[in-house]
PDB file of C-alpha atoms in Angstrom:
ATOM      1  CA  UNK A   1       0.000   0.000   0.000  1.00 81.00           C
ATOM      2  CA  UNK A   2       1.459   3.208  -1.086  1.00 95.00           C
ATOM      3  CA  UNK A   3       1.870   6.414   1.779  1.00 97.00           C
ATOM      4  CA  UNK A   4      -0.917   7.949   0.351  1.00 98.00           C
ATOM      5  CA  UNK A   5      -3.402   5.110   0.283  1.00 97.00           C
ATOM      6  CA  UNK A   6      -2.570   4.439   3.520  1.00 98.00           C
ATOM      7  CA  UNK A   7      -3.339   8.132   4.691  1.00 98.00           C
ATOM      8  CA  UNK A   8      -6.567   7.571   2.991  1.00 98.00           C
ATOM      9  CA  UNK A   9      -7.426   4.644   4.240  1.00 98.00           C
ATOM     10  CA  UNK A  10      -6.570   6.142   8.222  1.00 98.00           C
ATOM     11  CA  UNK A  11      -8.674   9.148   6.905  1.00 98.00           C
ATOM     12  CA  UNK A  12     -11.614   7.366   6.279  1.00 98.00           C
ATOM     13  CA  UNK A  13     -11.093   5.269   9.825  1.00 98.00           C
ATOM     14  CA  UNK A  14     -10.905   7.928  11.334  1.00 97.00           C
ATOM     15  CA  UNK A  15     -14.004   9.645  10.162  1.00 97.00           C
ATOM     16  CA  UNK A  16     -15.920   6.621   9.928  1.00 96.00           C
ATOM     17  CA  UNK A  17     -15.380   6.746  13.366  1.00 97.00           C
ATOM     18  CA  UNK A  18     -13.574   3.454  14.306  1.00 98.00           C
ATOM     19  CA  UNK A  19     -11.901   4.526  17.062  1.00 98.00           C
ATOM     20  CA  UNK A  20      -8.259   3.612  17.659  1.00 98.00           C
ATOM     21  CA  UNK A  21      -9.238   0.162  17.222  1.00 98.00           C
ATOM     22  CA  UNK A  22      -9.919   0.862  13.208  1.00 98.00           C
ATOM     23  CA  UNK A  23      -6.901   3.516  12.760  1.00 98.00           C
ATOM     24  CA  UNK A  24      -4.007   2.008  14.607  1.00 98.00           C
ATOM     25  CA  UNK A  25      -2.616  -0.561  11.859  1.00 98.00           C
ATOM     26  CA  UNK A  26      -2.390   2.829   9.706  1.00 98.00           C
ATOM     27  CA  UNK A  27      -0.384   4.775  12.579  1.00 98.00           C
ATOM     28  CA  UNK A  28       3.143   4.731  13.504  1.00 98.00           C
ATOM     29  CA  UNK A  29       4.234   4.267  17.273  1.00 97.00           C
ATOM     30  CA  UNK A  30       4.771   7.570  18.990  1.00 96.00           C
ATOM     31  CA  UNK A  31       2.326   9.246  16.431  1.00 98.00           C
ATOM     32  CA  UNK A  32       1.696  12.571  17.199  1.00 98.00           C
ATOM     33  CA  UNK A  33      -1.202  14.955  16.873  1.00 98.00           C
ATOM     34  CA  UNK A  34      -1.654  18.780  17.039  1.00 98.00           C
ATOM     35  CA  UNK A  35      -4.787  21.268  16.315  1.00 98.00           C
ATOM     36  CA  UNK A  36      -4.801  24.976  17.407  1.00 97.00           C
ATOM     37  CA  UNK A  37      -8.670  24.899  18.359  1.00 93.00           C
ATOM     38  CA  UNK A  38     -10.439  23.785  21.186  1.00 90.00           C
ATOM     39  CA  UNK A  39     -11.970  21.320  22.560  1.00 92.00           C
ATOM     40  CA  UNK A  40      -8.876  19.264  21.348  1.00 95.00           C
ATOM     41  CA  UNK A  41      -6.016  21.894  21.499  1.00 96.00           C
ATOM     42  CA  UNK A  42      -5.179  19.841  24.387  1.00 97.00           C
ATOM     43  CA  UNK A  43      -4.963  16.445  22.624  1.00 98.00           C
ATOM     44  CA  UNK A  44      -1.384  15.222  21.539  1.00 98.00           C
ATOM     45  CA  UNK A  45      -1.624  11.851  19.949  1.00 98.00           C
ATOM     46  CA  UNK A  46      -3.417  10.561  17.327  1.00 98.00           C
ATOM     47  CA  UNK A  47      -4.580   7.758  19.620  1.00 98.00           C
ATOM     48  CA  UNK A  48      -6.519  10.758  21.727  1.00 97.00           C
ATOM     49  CA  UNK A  49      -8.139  11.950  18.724  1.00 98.00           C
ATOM     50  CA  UNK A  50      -9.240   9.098  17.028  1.00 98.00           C
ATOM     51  CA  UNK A  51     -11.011   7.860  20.152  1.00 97.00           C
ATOM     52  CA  UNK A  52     -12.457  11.194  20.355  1.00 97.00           C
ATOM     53  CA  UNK A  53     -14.152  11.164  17.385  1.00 97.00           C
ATOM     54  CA  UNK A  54     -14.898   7.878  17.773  1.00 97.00           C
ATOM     55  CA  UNK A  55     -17.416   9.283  20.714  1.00 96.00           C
ATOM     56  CA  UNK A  56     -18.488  12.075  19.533  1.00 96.00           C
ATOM     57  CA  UNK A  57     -19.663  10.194  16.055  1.00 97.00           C
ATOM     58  CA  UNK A  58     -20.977   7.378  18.029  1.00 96.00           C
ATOM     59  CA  UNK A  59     -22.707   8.771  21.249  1.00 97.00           C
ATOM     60  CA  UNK A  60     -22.880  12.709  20.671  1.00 97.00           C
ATOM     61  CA  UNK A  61     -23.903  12.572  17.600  1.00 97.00           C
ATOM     62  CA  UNK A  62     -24.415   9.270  16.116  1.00 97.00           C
ATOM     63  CA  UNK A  63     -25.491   9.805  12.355  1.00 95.00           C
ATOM     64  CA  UNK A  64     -22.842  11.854  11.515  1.00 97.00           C
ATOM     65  CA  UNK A  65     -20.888  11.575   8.164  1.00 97.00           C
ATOM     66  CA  UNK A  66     -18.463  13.575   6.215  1.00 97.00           C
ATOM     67  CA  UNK A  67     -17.826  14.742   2.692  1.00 98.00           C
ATOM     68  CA  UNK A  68     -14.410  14.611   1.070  1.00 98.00           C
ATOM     69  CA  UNK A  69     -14.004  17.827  -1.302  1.00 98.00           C
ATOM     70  CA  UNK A  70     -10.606  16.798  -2.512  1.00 98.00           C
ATOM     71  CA  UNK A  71      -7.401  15.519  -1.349  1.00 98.00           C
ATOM     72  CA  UNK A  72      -3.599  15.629  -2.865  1.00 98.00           C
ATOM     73  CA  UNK A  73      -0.381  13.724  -1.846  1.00 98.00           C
ATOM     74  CA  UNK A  74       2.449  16.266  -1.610  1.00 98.00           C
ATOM     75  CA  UNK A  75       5.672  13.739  -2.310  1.00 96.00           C
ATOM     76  CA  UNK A  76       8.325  15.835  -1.274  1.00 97.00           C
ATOM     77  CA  UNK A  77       7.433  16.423   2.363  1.00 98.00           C
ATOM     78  CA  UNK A  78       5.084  12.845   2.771  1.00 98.00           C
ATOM     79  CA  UNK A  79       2.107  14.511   3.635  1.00 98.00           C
ATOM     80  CA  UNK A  80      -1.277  13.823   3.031  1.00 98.00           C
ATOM     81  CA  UNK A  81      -4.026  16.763   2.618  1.00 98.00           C
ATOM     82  CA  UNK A  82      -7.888  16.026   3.167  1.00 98.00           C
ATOM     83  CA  UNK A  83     -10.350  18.810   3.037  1.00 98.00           C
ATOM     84  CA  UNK A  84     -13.942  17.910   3.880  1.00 98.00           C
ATOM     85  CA  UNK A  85     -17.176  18.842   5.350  1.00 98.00           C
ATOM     86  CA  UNK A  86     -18.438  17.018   8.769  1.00 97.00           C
ATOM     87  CA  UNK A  87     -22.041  16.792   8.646  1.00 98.00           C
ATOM     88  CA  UNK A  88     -23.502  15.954  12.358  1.00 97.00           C
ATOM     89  CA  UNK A  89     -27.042  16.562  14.822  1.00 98.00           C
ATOM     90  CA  UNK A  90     -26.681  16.583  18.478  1.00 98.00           C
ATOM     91  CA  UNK A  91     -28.990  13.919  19.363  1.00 98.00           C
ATOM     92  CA  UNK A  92     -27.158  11.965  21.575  1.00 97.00           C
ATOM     93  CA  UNK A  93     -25.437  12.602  25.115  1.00 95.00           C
ATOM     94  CA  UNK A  94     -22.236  14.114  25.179  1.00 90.00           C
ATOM     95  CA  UNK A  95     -21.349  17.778  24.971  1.00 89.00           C
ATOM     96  CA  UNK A  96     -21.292  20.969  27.093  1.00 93.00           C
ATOM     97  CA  UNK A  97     -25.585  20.658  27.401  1.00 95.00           C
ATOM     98  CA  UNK A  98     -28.336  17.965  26.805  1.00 96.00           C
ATOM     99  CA  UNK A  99     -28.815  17.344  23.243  1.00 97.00           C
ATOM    100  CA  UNK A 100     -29.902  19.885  21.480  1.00 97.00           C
ATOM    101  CA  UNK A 101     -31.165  18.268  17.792  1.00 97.00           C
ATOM    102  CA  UNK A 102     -29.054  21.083  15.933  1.00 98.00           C
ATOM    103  CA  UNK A 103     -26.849  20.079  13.480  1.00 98.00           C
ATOM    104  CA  UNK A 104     -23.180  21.683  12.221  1.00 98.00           C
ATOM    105  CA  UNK A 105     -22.071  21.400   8.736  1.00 98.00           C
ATOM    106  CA  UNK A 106     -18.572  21.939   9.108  1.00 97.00           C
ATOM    107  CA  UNK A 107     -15.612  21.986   6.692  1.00 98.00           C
ATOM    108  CA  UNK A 108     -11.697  20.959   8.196  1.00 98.00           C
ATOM    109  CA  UNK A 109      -8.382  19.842   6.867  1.00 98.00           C
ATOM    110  CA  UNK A 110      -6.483  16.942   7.764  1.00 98.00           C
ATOM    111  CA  UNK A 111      -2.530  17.577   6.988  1.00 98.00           C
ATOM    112  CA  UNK A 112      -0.961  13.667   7.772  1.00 98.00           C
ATOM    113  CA  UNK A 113       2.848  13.627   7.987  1.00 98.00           C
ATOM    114  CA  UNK A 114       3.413   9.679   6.327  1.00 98.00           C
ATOM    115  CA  UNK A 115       6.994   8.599   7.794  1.00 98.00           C
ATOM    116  CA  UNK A 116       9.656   6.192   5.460  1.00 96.00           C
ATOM    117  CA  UNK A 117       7.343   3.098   6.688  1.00 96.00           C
ATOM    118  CA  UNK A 118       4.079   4.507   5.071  1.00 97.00           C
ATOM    119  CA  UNK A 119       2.395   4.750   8.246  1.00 98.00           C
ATOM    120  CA  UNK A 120       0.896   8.376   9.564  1.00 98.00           C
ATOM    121  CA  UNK A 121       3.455   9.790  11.662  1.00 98.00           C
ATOM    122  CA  UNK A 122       2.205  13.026  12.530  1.00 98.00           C
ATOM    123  CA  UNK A 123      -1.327  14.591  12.027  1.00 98.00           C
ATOM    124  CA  UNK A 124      -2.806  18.260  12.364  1.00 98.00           C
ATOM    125  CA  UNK A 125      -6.430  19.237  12.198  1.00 98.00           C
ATOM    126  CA  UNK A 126      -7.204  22.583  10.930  1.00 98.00           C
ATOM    127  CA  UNK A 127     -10.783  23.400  12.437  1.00 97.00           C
ATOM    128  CA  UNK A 128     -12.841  26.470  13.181  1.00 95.00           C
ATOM    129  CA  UNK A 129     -14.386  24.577  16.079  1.00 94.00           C
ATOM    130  CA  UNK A 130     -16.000  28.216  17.077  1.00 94.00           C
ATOM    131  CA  UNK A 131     -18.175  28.117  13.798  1.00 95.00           C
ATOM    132  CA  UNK A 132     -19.432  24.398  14.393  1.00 96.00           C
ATOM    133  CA  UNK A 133     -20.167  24.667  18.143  1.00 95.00           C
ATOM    134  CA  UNK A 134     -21.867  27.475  17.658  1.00 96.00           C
ATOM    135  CA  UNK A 135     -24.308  25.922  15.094  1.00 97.00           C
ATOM    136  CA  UNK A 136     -24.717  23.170  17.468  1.00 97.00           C
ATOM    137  CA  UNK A 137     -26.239  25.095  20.200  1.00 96.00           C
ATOM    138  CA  UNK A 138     -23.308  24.706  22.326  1.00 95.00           C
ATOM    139  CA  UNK A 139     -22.232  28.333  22.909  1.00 91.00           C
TER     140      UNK A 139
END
């Protein structure tokens, strides 16, 4: 499986939401992740993340999906670009208030770092979490 392919396959793990369970075999040990946006600013492996969105797409809001808009393998730095809309209603528990039965449309990049193995090695989310938790009712 080439870099790429395997950054799409993790992608769609990922969102699907699998958990950690369903990305790790695409993931290098000591993977790291990074997002400048709250709630998961905080977060610093990929392990975190993936688990994270493995609750909020399975509790929190459990009919969510996304929409890949394109994505592009840049060879000479080994990263992987994703840019895609999350689609997702608050019906479930989980979140700052009961469920609210709003949903967010919101559009984020995945930039995955692929090391020499072909496994993800690093991985930032860029996110305007302000825009989607706003159009979930949360603040």
């Amino acid at each position: 499986m080439s870099a790429y392919d395997n950054a799409k396959a993790f992608f769609e793990a990922c969102e699907a939401p699998e958990g950690w369970a369903g990305c790790q075999q695409y993931v290098a040990d000591g993977a790291t992740f990074s997002a400048q946006c709250e709630p998961i600013a905080e977060m610093t492996t990929i392990q975190e993340y993936a688990d994270w969105m493995y609750g909020f797409g399975t509790v929190t809001a459990p009919e969510a999906e996304y929409e890949l808009h394109a994505s592009a393998f840049d060879e000479a730095n080994n990263t992987a670009l994703f840019f895609a809309t999350y689609h997702a209603k608050h019906t479930g528990e989980g979140g700052p208030v009961p469920p609210t039965g709003k949903e967010t449309h919101s559009q984020y990049v995945y930039a995955v770092t692929m090391d020499d193995d072909g496994k993800v090695s690093k991985m930032t989310k860029i996110w305007n979490p302000t825009w989607a938790l706003s159009e979930l009712g949360w603040t």
